[in-house]
Short mmCIF file of C-alpha atoms in Angstrom, two decimals:
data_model
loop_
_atom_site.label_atom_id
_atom_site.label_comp_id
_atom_site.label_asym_id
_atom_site.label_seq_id
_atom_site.Cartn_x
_atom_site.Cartn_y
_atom_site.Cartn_z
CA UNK A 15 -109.64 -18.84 34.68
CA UNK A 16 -106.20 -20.92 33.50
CA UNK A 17 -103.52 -20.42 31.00
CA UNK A 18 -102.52 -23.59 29.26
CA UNK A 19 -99.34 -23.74 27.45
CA UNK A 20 -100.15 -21.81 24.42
CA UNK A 21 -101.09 -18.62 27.29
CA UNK A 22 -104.51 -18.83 26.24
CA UNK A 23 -107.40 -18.00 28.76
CA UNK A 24 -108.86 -21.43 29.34
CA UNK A 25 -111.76 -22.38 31.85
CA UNK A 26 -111.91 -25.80 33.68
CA UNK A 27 -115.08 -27.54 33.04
CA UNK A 28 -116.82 -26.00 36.66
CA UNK A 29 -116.26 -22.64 35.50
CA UNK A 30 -117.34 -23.45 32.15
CA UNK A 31 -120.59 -25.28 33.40
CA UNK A 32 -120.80 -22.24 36.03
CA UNK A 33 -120.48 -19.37 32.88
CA UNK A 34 -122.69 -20.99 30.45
CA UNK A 35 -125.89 -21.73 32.82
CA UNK A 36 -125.52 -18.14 33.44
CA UNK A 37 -125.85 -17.51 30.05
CA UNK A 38 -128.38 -19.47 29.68
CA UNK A 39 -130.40 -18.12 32.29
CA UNK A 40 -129.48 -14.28 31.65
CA UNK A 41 -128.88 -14.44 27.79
CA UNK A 42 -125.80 -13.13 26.47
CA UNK A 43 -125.63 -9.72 24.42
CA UNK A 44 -128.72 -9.94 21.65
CA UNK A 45 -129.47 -13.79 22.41
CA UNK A 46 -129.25 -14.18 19.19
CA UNK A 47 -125.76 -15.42 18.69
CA UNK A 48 -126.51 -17.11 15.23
CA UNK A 49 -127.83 -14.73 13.63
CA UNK A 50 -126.45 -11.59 15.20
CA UNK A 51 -123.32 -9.29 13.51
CA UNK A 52 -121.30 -11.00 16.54
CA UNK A 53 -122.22 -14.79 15.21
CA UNK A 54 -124.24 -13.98 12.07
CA UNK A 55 -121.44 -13.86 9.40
CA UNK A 56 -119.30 -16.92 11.09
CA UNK A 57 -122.18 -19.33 11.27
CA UNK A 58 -123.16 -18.38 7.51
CA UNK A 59 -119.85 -19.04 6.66
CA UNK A 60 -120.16 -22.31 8.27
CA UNK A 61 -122.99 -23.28 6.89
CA UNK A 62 -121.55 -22.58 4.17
CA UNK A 63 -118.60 -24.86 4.15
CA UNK A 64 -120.42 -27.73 6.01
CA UNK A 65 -122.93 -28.22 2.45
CA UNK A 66 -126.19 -28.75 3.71
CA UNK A 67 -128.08 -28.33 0.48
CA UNK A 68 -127.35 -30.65 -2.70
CA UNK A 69 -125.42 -28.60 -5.60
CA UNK A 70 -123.88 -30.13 -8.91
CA UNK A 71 -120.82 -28.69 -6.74
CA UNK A 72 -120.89 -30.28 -3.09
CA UNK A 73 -120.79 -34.00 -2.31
CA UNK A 74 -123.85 -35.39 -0.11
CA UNK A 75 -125.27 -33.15 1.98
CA UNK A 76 -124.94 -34.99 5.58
CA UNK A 77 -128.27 -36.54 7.15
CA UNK A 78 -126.60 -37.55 10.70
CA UNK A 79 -124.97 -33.97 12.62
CA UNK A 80 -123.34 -33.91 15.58
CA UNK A 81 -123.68 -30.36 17.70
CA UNK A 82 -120.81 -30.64 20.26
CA UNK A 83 -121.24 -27.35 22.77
CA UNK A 84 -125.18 -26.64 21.51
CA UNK A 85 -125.77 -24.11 23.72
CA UNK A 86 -129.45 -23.23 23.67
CA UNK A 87 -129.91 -24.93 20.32
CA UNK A 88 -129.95 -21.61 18.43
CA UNK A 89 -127.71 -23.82 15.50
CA UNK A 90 -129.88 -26.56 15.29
CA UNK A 91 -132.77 -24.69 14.85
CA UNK A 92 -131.66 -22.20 12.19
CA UNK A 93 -130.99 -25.31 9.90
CA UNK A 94 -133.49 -27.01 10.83
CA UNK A 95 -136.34 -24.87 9.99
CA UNK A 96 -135.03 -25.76 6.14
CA UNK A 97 -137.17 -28.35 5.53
CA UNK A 98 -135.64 -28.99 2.08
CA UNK A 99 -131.73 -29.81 3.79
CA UNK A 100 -132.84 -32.71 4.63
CA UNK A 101 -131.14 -33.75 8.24
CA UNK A 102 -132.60 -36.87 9.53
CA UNK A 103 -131.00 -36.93 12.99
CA UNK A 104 -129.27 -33.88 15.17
CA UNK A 105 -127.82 -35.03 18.04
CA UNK A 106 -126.74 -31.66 20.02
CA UNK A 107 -124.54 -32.16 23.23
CA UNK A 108 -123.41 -29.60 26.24
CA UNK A 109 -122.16 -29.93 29.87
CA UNK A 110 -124.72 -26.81 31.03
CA UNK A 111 -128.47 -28.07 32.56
CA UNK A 112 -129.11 -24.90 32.10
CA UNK A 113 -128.19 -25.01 28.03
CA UNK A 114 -129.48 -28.20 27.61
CA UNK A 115 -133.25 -27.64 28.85
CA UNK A 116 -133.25 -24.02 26.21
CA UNK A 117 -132.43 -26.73 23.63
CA UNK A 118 -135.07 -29.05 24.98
CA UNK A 119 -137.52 -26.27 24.51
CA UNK A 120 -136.08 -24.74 21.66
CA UNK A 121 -135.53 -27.90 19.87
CA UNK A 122 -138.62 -30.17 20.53
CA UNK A 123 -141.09 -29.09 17.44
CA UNK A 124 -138.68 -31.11 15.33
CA UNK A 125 -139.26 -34.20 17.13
CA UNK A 126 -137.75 -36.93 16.80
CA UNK A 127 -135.10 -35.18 14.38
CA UNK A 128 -133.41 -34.08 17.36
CA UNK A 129 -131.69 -35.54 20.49
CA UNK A 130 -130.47 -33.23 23.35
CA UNK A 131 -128.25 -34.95 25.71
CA UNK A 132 -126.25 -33.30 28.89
CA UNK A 133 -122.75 -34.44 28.99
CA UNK A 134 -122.52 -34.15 32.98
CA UNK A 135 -118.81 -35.23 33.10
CA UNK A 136 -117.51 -32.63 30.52
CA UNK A 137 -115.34 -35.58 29.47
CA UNK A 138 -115.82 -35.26 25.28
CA UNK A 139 -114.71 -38.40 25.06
CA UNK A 140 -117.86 -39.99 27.59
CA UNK A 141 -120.43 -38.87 25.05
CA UNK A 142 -118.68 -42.05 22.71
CA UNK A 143 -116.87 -44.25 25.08
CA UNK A 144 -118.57 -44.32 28.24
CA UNK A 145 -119.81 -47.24 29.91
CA UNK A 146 -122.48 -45.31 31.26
CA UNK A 147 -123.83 -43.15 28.99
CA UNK A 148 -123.28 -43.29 25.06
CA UNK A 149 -124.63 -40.54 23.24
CA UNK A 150 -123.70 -41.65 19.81
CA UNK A 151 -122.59 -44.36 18.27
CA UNK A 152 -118.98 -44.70 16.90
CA UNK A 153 -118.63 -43.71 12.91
CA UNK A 154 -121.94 -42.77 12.58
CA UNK A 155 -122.39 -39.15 11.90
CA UNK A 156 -121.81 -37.73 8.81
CA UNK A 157 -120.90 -34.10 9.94
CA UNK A 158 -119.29 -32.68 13.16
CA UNK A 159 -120.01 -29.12 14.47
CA UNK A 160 -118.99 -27.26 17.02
CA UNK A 161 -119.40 -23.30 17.69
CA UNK A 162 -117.52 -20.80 20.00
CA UNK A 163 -116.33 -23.78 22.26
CA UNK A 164 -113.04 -24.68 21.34
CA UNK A 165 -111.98 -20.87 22.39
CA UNK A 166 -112.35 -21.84 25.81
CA UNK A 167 -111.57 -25.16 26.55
CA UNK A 168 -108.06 -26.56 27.84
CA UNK A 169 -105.29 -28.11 25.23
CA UNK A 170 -106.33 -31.24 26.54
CA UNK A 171 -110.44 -30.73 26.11
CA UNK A 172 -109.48 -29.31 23.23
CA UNK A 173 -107.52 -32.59 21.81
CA UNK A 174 -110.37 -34.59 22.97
CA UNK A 175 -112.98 -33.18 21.27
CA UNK A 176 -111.15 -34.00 18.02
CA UNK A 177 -110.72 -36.99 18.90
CA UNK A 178 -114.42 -36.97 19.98
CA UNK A 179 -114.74 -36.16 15.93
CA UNK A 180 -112.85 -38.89 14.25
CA UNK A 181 -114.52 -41.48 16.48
CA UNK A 182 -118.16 -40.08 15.41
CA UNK A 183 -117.82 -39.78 12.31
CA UNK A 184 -118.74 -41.61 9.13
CA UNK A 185 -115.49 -43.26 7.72
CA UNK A 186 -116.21 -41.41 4.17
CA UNK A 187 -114.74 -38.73 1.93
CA UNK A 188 -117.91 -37.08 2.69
CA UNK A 189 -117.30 -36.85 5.94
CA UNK A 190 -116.43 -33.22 7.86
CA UNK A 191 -115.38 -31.35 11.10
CA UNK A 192 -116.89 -27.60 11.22
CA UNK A 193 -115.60 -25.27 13.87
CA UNK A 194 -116.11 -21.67 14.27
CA UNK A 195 -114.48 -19.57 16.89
CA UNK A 196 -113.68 -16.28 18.14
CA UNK A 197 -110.03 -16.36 17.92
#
């Protein structure tokens, strides 16, 4: 574990890659961290805020999400059982083997809906800008999420992942970034 300059805990990527394909393997407490008290109220609450459905309220509901730190895929699937939202492509995205084949599984009744990509560098910024590998294409999501993550990760992760944000997304008013956290 590292402190970066704000004295948080941090982990590098390794121990990050290390501590989530334990998780993944093990479960953490309840396995059910979208829907349980510990993540139950937080991801309603971003749900919430990211619109998903149509109201006379909300502007359009995105069709395009980005899942940055998916985990087992636990997000994707709770919206994604909602037929009526409406998401025509997920593209979920996380450093762990591990987290990324419990997504694979998890994730593969909705078919082509759904991409599940490992990000084997850790670099946020590869998943846009590498040579190599390009998950997604540059402004052309319509909503950016990313779940218990941020916590975590270094300043510099941290700043890249934004940056990750801006460069996927949509250039429209419509637009959004939706993080939830512990701290």
């Amino acid at each position: 574990m590292h402190f970066s300059i704000d004295k948080r805990p941090t982990l590098s990527r390794t121990e990050a890659k290390q501590v989530y394909n334990q998780f993944a393997t093990t479960s953490h407490a309840g396995g059910k961290d979208a829907t349980s008290g510990y993540g139950g109220p937080a991801i309603r609450a971003l749900l919430s805020m990211a619109s998903l459905k149509s109201s006379p309220h909300s502007s359009s509901p995105p069709k395009a999400v980005l899942d940055y730190g998916c985990g087992q895929g636990k997000l994707a699937e709770l919206v994604l059982q909602d037929e009526s939202l409406n998401v025509k492509q997920w593209v979920c995205i996380d450093q762990s083997p591990n987290m990324v084949h419990k997504a694979k599984e998890r994730l593969h009744k909705f078919g082509n809906v759904v991409e599940v990509h490992l990000l084997e560098s850790g670099e946020p910024l590869d998943a846009v800008s590498s040579d190599q590998l390009q998950i997604v294409q540059p402004q052309s999501m319509d909503l950016f999420i990313s779940t218990y993550c941020l916590d975590v990760m270094s300043e510099t992760d941290m700043h890249s992942t934004l940056t990750l944000a801006e460069r996927t997304l949509k250039p429209s008013s419509d637009s959004k970034v939706i993080l939830a956290g512990i701290t």
